[in-house]
CSV table of C-alpha atoms in Angstrom, one decimal:
chain,number,residue,atom,x,y,z
V,1,GLY,CA,34.5,14.1,-5.6
V,2,ALA,CA,32.6,10.8,-5.2
V,3,VAL,CA,29.2,12.2,-6.3
V,4,VAL,CA,26.3,9.9,-7.1
V,5,SER,CA,23.2,11.1,-8.8
V,6,GLN,CA,19.8,9.6,-9.2
V,7,HIS,CA,17.0,10.4,-11.6
V,8,PRO,CA,14.2,11.1,-11.2
V,9,SER,CA,14.1,12.4,-7.6
V,10,ARG,CA,10.4,11.8,-7.4
V,11,VAL,CA,8.0,9.8,-9.6
V,12,ILE,CA,4.3,9.1,-9.4
V,13,CYS,CA,3.0,6.3,-11.6
V,14,LYS,CA,-0.2,4.3,-12.0
V,15,SER,CA,-0.6,0.8,-10.8
V,16,GLY,CA,0.5,-1.7,-13.4
V,17,THR,CA,3.0,0.5,-15.2
V,18,SER,CA,6.8,0.3,-15.1
V,19,VAL,CA,9.2,2.9,-13.7
V,20,LYS,CA,12.9,3.2,-14.4
V,21,ILE,CA,15.3,4.8,-11.9
V,22,GLU,CA,18.8,5.8,-13.0
V,23,CYS,CA,21.9,5.8,-10.7
V,24,ARG,CA,25.1,7.5,-12.0
V,25,SER,CA,28.5,7.9,-10.5
V,26,LEU,CA,29.5,11.4,-11.8
V,27,ASP,CA,33.2,11.6,-11.1
V,28,PHE,CA,34.4,8.1,-10.6
V,29,GLN,CA,34.0,4.6,-12.0
V,30,ALA,CA,32.0,2.1,-10.0
V,31,THR,CA,32.2,-1.6,-10.8
V,32,THR,CA,29.7,-2.2,-8.0
V,33,MET,CA,26.5,-0.4,-7.3
V,34,PHE,CA,23.9,-1.2,-4.7
V,35,TRP,CA,20.2,-0.7,-4.6
V,36,TYR,CA,18.4,-0.1,-1.3
V,37,ARG,CA,14.8,0.4,-0.3
V,38,GLN,CA,13.9,2.5,2.7
V,39,PHE,CA,10.4,2.4,4.3
V,40,PRO,CA,9.2,5.4,6.3
V,41,LYS,CA,11.2,5.8,9.6
V,42,LYS,CA,13.0,2.6,8.8
V,43,SER,CA,16.5,1.6,8.0
V,44,LEU,CA,17.9,0.8,4.6
V,45,MET,CA,17.2,-2.7,3.2
V,46,LEU,CA,19.6,-3.9,0.6
V,47,MET,CA,17.8,-5.1,-2.4
V,48,ALA,CA,20.6,-6.1,-4.8
V,49,THR,CA,24.2,-5.7,-5.7
V,50,SER,CA,24.8,-4.6,-9.3
V,51,ASN,CA,28.1,-5.5,-11.0
V,52,GLU,CA,29.1,-3.9,-14.3
V,53,GLY,CA,28.7,-6.3,-17.2
V,54,SER,CA,27.1,-9.1,-15.2
V,55,LYS,CA,23.8,-10.1,-13.6
V,56,ALA,CA,22.8,-8.5,-10.4
V,57,THR,CA,22.8,-10.4,-7.1
V,58,TYR,CA,19.5,-10.1,-5.3
V,59,GLU,CA,19.0,-10.4,-1.6
V,60,GLN,CA,16.7,-13.1,-0.3
V,61,GLY,CA,13.0,-12.2,-0.7
V,62,VAL,CA,13.6,-9.6,-3.5
V,63,GLU,CA,11.8,-10.5,-6.7
V,64,LYS,CA,14.3,-10.3,-9.5
V,65,ASP,CA,11.6,-10.3,-12.2
V,66,LYS,CA,9.9,-7.4,-10.5
V,67,PHE,CA,13.0,-5.3,-9.8
V,68,LEU,CA,15.1,-5.4,-12.9
V,69,ILE,CA,18.6,-4.1,-12.5
V,70,ASN,CA,21.0,-3.3,-15.4
V,71,HIS,CA,24.6,-2.1,-15.0
V,72,ALA,CA,25.7,-1.4,-18.5
V,73,SER,CA,28.6,0.8,-17.8
V,74,LEU,CA,31.0,1.7,-15.1
V,75,THR,CA,29.0,4.8,-14.3
V,76,LEU,CA,25.4,3.8,-14.7
V,77,SER,CA,23.0,1.3,-13.1
V,78,THR,CA,19.3,1.3,-13.6
V,79,LEU,CA,16.5,-0.2,-11.5
V,80,THR,CA,13.2,-0.9,-13.2
V,81,VAL,CA,10.2,-1.5,-11.1
V,82,THR,CA,7.9,-3.6,-13.3
V,83,SER,CA,4.1,-3.7,-13.0
V,84,ALA,CA,4.3,-1.4,-10.0
V,85,HIS,CA,1.7,-1.7,-7.3
V,86,PRO,CA,1.0,0.6,-4.4
V,87,GLU,CA,3.0,-1.6,-2.0
V,88,ASP,CA,6.1,-0.8,-4.1
V,89,SER,CA,5.8,2.9,-3.1
V,90,SER,CA,9.0,3.7,-1.2
V,91,PHE,CA,12.2,5.6,-1.1
V,92,TYR,CA,14.8,3.9,-3.3
V,93,ILE,CA,18.5,4.8,-2.8
V,94,CYS,CA,21.5,3.7,-4.8
V,95,SER,CA,25.1,3.7,-3.8
V,96,ALA,CA,28.4,3.0,-5.5
V,97,ARG,CA,31.9,1.9,-4.6
V,98,ASP,CA,34.8,3.7,-6.2
V,99,LEU,CA,36.9,1.4,-8.3
V,100,ARG,CA,40.1,3.1,-7.2
V,101,ALA,CA,39.3,2.7,-3.5
V,102,SER,CA,39.3,-1.1,-3.2
V,103,GLY,CA,39.6,-2.2,0.3
V,104,SER,CA,37.9,0.8,1.9
V,105,TYR,CA,34.4,-0.7,1.4
V,106,GLU,CA,33.0,2.8,1.6
V,107,GLN,CA,29.8,3.4,-0.4
V,108,TYR,CA,28.8,6.7,-1.8
V,109,PHE,CA,25.0,7.3,-1.8
V,110,GLY,CA,22.7,8.9,-4.3
V,111,PRO,CA,20.0,11.4,-3.1
V,112,GLY,CA,17.2,8.8,-3.4
V,113,THR,CA,14.1,8.5,-5.5
V,114,ARG,CA,10.6,8.8,-4.0
V,115,LEU,CA,8.3,6.4,-5.9
V,116,THR,CA,4.6,6.7,-5.4
V,117,VAL,CA,2.3,4.2,-7.1
V,118,THR,CA,-1.4,5.2,-7.3
J,1,ALA,CA,27.0,-12.9,10.5
J,2,GLN,CA,27.5,-9.2,11.0
J,3,SER,CA,24.9,-7.1,12.7
J,4,VAL,CA,24.5,-3.6,14.1
J,5,THR,CA,22.4,-2.4,17.0
J,6,GLN,CA,21.7,1.2,17.6
J,7,LEU,CA,20.3,1.9,21.1
J,8,GLY,CA,17.7,4.6,21.2
J,9,SER,CA,15.6,5.2,18.1
J,10,HIS,CA,15.2,8.9,19.2
J,11,VAL,CA,17.7,11.1,21.0
J,12,SER,CA,16.9,14.6,22.1
J,13,VAL,CA,19.6,17.1,23.2
J,14,SER,CA,19.7,20.8,23.9
J,15,GLU,CA,21.7,23.0,21.6
J,16,GLY,CA,25.3,23.1,22.8
J,17,ALA,CA,25.0,19.9,24.7
J,18,LEU,CA,27.0,16.7,24.2
J,19,VAL,CA,25.7,14.3,21.5
J,20,LEU,CA,26.1,10.6,22.1
J,21,LEU,CA,24.6,8.1,19.7
J,22,ARG,CA,25.3,4.5,20.5
J,23,CYS,CA,26.2,1.7,18.1
J,24,ASN,CA,27.2,-1.9,18.9
J,25,TYR,CA,28.2,-4.4,16.3
J,26,SER,CA,28.6,-8.1,15.9
J,27,SER,CA,31.1,-9.4,13.5
J,28,SER,CA,33.0,-12.6,12.9
J,29,VAL,CA,35.8,-10.8,11.2
J,30,PRO,CA,37.6,-7.5,11.9
J,31,PRO,CA,35.0,-4.9,11.1
J,32,TYR,CA,35.0,-1.8,9.1
J,33,LEU,CA,32.5,0.6,10.7
J,34,PHE,CA,30.7,3.6,9.3
J,35,TRP,CA,28.4,6.4,10.5
J,36,TYR,CA,26.2,8.0,8.0
J,37,VAL,CA,23.8,10.9,8.3
J,38,GLN,CA,20.5,11.3,6.4
J,39,TYR,CA,18.5,14.5,6.2
J,40,PRO,CA,14.8,14.3,5.2
J,41,ASN,CA,14.2,13.0,1.7
J,42,GLN,CA,17.9,12.8,1.0
J,43,GLY,CA,20.5,10.1,0.6
J,44,LEU,CA,23.1,9.2,3.1
J,45,GLN,CA,26.3,11.2,3.7
J,46,LEU,CA,29.3,9.6,5.2
J,47,LEU,CA,30.3,11.2,8.6
J,48,LEU,CA,33.3,9.0,9.4
J,49,LYS,CA,34.6,5.5,9.1
J,50,TYR,CA,36.9,3.1,10.9
J,51,THR,CA,39.0,0.6,8.9
J,52,THR,CA,42.3,0.0,10.6
J,53,GLY,CA,44.7,2.0,12.7
J,54,ALA,CA,43.7,4.7,15.1
J,55,THR,CA,40.6,3.8,17.1
J,56,LEU,CA,39.5,7.4,17.6
J,57,VAL,CA,38.2,8.6,14.2
J,58,LYS,CA,37.3,12.1,13.5
J,59,GLY,CA,34.7,13.0,10.8
J,60,ILE,CA,33.0,15.9,9.3
J,61,ASN,CA,30.9,18.5,11.2
J,62,GLY,CA,32.8,18.0,14.4
J,63,PHE,CA,31.7,14.4,14.9
J,64,GLU,CA,34.0,11.6,16.1
J,65,ALA,CA,33.7,8.0,17.1
J,66,GLU,CA,35.8,5.5,19.0
J,67,PHE,CA,36.2,1.9,18.0
J,68,LYS,CA,36.3,-0.2,21.2
J,69,LYS,CA,36.9,-3.8,20.3
J,70,SER,CA,36.4,-5.1,23.9
J,71,GLU,CA,33.0,-3.5,24.0
J,72,THR,CA,32.1,-4.1,20.3
J,73,SER,CA,31.1,-0.5,20.2
J,74,PHE,CA,31.5,2.4,17.8
J,75,HIS,CA,29.6,5.2,19.5
J,76,LEU,CA,29.3,8.6,17.8
J,77,THR,CA,29.9,11.8,19.7
J,78,LYS,CA,30.0,15.5,19.2
J,79,PRO,CA,30.9,17.9,22.0
J,80,SER,CA,28.4,20.6,21.2
J,81,ALA,CA,25.2,20.0,19.3
J,82,HIS,CA,24.0,22.5,16.7
J,83,MET,CA,20.5,22.8,15.3
J,84,SER,CA,21.8,21.7,11.9
J,85,ASP,CA,22.7,18.4,13.4
J,86,ALA,CA,19.1,17.3,13.6
J,87,ALA,CA,18.8,14.3,11.3
J,88,GLU,CA,18.7,10.5,11.1
J,89,TYR,CA,22.0,8.8,11.9
J,90,PHE,CA,22.9,5.3,10.8
J,91,CYS,CA,25.7,3.1,11.9
J,92,ALA,CA,26.9,0.4,9.5
J,93,VAL,CA,29.3,-2.5,9.4
J,94,ASN,CA,30.8,-4.2,6.3
J,95,THR,CA,29.6,-7.6,5.6
J,96,GLY,CA,29.3,-10.2,2.8
J,97,GLY,CA,33.1,-10.5,2.5
J,98,GLY,CA,33.4,-6.8,2.8
J,99,ASN,CA,31.3,-5.9,-0.2
J,100,LYS,CA,28.0,-5.1,1.6
J,101,LEU,CA,27.0,-2.8,4.4
J,102,THR,CA,24.6,-3.8,7.1
J,103,PHE,CA,22.9,-0.9,8.7
J,104,GLY,CA,21.5,-0.3,12.1
J,105,THR,CA,17.9,0.8,12.5
J,106,GLY,CA,18.9,4.4,12.8
J,107,THR,CA,18.7,7.1,15.5
J,108,GLN,CA,16.7,10.3,15.0
J,109,LEU,CA,18.5,13.2,16.6
J,110,LYS,CA,16.5,16.1,17.7
J,111,VAL,CA,18.2,19.3,18.8
J,112,GLU,CA,16.2,21.7,21.0
J,113,LEU,CA,16.8,25.4,21.8
């Protein structure tokens, strides 16, 4: 149980285009999902917290107009990188908290999406 | 504010030897602590977690960790390393009222024959 998927696993796009990444909880409902960015050989940096049916909460320094987050259902959150530039190239990982496991604070992670902007 | 320090960005052990990955935390509230493992180009997999209760926590793949409040530590150990244990390991503490995780910088474990 507690499986999180991400799609696509890899994407290459041209500078100036937009890319959408999907994060799905497959066997549980998640009111809260998180989006992280990981640079090579670095730790995970929390970008934003996504709550179903409400606006995402962005961490300091993260451009909300560039990284659009939508959490339309209890099993799906999307991250859209708008007008992508080479510096946006990174490994993006989502995670989700199980609605039934309140109090455990455990997050289940997706397999990540490698974005390369050329 | 909560924070996590992982001493040693790279640890190398021989196959069959003891694995010890260090994690110290700072928290103004009773912490929930986690160890995650990440294999190349993959997401994070939970190894074990401490919330309340027994301070010695056993996880998957033979790993365990002990919560020591007096030392603000949550070190990860495994009695005998296996080649398949080679990966990046992250320690994390809950923060933001419990809703967020703050990660350490990670420790790359290398297992040699």
